[in-house]
Short mmCIF file of N, CA and C in Angstrom, two decimals:
data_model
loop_
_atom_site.label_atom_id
_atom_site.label_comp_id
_atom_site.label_asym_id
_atom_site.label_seq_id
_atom_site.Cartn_x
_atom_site.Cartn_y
_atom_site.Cartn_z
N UNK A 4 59.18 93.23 108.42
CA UNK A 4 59.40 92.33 109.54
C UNK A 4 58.83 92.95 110.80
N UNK A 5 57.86 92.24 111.46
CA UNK A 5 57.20 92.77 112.67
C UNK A 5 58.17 92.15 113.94
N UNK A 6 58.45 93.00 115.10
CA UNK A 6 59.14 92.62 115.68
C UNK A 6 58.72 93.15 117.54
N UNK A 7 58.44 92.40 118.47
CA UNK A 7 57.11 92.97 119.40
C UNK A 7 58.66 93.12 120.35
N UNK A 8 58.73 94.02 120.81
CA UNK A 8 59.53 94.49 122.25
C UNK A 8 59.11 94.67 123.39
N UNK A 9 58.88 93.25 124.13
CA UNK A 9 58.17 93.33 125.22
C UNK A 9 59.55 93.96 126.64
N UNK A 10 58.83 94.80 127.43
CA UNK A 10 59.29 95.45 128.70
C UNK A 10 60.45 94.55 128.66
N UNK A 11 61.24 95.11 129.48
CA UNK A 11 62.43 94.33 130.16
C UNK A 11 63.00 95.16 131.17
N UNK A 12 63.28 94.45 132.95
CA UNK A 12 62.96 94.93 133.96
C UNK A 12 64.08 95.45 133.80
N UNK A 13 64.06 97.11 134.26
CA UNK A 13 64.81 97.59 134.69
C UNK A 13 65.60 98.62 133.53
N UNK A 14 64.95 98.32 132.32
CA UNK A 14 65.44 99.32 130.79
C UNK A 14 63.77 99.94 130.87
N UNK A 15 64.35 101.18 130.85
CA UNK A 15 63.43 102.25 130.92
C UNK A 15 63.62 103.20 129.46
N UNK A 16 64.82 102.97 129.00
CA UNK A 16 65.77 104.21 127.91
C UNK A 16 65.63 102.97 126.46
N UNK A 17 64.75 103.62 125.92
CA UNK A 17 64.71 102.88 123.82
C UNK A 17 66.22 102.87 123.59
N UNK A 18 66.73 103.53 124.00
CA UNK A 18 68.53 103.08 123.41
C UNK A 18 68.68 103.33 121.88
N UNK A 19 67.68 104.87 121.46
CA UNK A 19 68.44 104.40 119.59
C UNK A 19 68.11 105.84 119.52
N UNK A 20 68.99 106.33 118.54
CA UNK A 20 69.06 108.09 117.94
C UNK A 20 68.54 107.37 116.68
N UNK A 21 67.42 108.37 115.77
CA UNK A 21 66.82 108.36 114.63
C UNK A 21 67.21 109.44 113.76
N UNK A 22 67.09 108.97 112.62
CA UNK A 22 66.67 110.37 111.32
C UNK A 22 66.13 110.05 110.29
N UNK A 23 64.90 110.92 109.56
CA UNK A 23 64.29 110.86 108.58
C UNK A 23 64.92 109.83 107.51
N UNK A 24 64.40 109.04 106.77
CA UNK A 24 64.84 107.75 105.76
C UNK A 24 64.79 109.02 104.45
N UNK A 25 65.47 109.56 103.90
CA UNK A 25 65.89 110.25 102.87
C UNK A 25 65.43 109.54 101.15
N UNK A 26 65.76 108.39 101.91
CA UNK A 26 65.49 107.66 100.29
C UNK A 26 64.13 106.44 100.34
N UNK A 27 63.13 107.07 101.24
CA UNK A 27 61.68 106.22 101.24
C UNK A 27 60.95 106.61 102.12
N UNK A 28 60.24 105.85 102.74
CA UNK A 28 59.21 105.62 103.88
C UNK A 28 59.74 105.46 105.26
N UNK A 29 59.69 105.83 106.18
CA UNK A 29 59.97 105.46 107.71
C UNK A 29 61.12 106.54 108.03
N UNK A 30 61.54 106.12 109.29
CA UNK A 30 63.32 106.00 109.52
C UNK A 30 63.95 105.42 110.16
N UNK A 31 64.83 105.90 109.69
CA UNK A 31 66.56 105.33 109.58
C UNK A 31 67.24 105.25 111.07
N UNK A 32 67.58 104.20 111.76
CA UNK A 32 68.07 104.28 113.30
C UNK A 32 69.81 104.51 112.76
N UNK A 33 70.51 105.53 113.47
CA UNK A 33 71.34 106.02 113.08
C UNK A 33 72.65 105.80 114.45
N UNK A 34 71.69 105.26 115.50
CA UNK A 34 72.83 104.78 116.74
C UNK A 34 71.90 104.23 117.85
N UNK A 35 72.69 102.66 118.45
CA UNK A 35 71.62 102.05 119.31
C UNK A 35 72.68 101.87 119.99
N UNK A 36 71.86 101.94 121.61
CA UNK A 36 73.05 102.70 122.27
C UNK A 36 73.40 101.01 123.44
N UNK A 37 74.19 100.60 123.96
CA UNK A 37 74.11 99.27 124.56
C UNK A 37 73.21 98.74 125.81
N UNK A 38 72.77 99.92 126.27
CA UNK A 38 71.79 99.53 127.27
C UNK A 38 70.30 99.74 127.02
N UNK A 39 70.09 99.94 126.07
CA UNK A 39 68.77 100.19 125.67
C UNK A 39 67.57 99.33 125.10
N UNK A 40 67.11 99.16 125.03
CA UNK A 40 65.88 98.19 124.37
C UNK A 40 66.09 98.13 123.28
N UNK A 41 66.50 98.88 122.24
CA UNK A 41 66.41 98.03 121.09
C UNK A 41 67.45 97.12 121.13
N UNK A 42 68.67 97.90 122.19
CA UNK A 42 69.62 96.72 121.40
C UNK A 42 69.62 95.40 122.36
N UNK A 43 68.95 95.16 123.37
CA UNK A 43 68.79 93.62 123.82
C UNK A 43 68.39 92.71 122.98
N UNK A 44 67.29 93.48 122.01
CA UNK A 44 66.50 92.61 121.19
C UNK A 44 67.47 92.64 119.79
N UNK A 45 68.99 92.71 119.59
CA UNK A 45 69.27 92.52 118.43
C UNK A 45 69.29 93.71 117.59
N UNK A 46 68.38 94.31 117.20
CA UNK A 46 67.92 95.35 116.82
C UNK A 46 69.57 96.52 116.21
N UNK A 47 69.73 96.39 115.13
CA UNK A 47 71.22 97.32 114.77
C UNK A 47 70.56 98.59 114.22
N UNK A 48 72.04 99.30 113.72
CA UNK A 48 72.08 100.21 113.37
C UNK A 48 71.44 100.50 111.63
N UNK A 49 71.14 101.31 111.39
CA UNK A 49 70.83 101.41 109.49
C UNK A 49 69.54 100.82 109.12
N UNK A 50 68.60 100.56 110.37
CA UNK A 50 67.45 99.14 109.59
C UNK A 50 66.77 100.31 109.72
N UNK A 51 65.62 100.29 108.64
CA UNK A 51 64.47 101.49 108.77
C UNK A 51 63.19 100.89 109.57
N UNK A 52 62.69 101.59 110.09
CA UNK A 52 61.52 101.43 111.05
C UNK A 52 60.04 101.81 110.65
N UNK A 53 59.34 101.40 110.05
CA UNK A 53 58.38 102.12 109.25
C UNK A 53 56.92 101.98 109.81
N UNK A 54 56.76 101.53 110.98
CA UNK A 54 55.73 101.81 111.97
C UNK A 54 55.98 100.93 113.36
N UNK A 55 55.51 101.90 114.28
CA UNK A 55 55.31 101.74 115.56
C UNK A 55 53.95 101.56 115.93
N UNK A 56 53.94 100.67 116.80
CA UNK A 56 52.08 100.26 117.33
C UNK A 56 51.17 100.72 116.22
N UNK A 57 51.51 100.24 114.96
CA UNK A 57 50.43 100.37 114.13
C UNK A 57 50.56 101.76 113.57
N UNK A 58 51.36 103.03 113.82
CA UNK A 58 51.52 104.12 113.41
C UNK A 58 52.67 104.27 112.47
N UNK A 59 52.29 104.69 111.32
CA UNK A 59 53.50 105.24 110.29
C UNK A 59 54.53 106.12 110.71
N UNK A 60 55.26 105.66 111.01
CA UNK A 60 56.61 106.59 110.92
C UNK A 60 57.49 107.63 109.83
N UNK A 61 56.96 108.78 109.96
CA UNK A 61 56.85 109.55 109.07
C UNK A 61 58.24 110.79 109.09
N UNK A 62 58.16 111.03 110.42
CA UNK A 62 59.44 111.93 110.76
C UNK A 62 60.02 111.54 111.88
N UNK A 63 61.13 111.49 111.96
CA UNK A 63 61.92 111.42 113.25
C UNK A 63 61.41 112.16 114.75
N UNK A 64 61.25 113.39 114.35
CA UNK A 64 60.85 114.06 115.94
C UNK A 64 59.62 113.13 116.39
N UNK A 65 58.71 112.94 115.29
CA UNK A 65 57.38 112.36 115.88
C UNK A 65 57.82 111.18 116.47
N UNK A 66 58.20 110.02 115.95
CA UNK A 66 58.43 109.04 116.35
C UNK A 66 59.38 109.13 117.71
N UNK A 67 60.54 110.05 117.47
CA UNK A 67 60.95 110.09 119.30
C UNK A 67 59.58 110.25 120.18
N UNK A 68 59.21 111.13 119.66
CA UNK A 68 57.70 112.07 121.02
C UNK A 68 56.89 110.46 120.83
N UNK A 69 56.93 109.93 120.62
CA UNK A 69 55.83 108.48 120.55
C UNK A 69 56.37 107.57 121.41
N UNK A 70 57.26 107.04 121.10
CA UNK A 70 58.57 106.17 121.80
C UNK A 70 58.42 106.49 122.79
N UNK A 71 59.22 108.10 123.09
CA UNK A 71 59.09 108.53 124.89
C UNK A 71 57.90 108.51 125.74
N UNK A 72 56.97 108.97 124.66
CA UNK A 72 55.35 108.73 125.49
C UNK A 72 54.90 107.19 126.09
N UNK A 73 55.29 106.39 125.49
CA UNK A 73 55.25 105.10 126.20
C UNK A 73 55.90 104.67 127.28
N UNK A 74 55.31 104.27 127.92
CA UNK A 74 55.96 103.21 129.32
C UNK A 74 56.88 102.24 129.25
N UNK A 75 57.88 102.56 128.24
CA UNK A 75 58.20 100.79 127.92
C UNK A 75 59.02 100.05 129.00
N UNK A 76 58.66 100.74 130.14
CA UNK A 76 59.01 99.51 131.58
C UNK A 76 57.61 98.53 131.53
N UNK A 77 56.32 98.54 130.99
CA UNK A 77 55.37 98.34 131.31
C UNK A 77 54.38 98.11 129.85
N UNK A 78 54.91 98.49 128.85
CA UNK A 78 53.97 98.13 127.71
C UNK A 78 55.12 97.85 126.26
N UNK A 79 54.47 96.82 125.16
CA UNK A 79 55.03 96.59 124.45
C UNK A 79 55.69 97.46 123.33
N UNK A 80 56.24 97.57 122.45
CA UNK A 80 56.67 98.53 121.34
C UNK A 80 56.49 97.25 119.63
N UNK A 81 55.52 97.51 119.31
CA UNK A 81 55.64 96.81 118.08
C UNK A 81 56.02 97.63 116.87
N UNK A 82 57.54 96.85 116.54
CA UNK A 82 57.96 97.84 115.46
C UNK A 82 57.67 97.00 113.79
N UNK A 83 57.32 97.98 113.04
CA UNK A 83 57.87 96.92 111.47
C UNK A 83 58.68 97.63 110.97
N UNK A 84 59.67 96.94 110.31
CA UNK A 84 60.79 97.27 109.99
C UNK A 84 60.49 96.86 108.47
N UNK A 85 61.79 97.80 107.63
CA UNK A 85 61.49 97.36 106.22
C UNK A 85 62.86 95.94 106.04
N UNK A 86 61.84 95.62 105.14
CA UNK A 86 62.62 93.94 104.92
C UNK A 86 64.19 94.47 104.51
N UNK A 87 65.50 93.82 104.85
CA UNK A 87 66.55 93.87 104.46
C UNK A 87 66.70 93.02 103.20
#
């Protein structure tokens, strides 16, 4: 499921703690926090994330250092998620 997270004024903070998906591909969002971008958009806890802007999500640290490197006062976050 592709899911585009466009800016929203004034959320600067992704709002989600990650960890490595143990049992596949991507990872695992492990806490989304209430002011944050993922969770305006719905976005819960346990769904795996298996690429960002077109990049595989492979380990947790990377994908934080990716996330934070973006502007997301100012640019989109396209996530795919694995199908529930």
């Amino acid at each position: 499921n592709l899911i585009i997270l466009n800016p929203i004024k004034g959320i600067k903070d992704p709002g989600l703690k990650i960890k490595n998906n143990t049992n596949g591909p991507g990872v695992l969002i492990t806490d989304i926090r209430k002011n944050g971008l993922f969770k305006y958009y719905g976005i819960k806890n346990y769904k795996i994330i298996l690429f960002i802007n077109e990049i595989p999500c492979m380990n947790h640290k990377l994908v934080m250092e990716q996330i934070m490197t973006l502007d997301i006062s100012n640019k989109n976050i396209n996530c795919i998620f694995l199908n529930d």
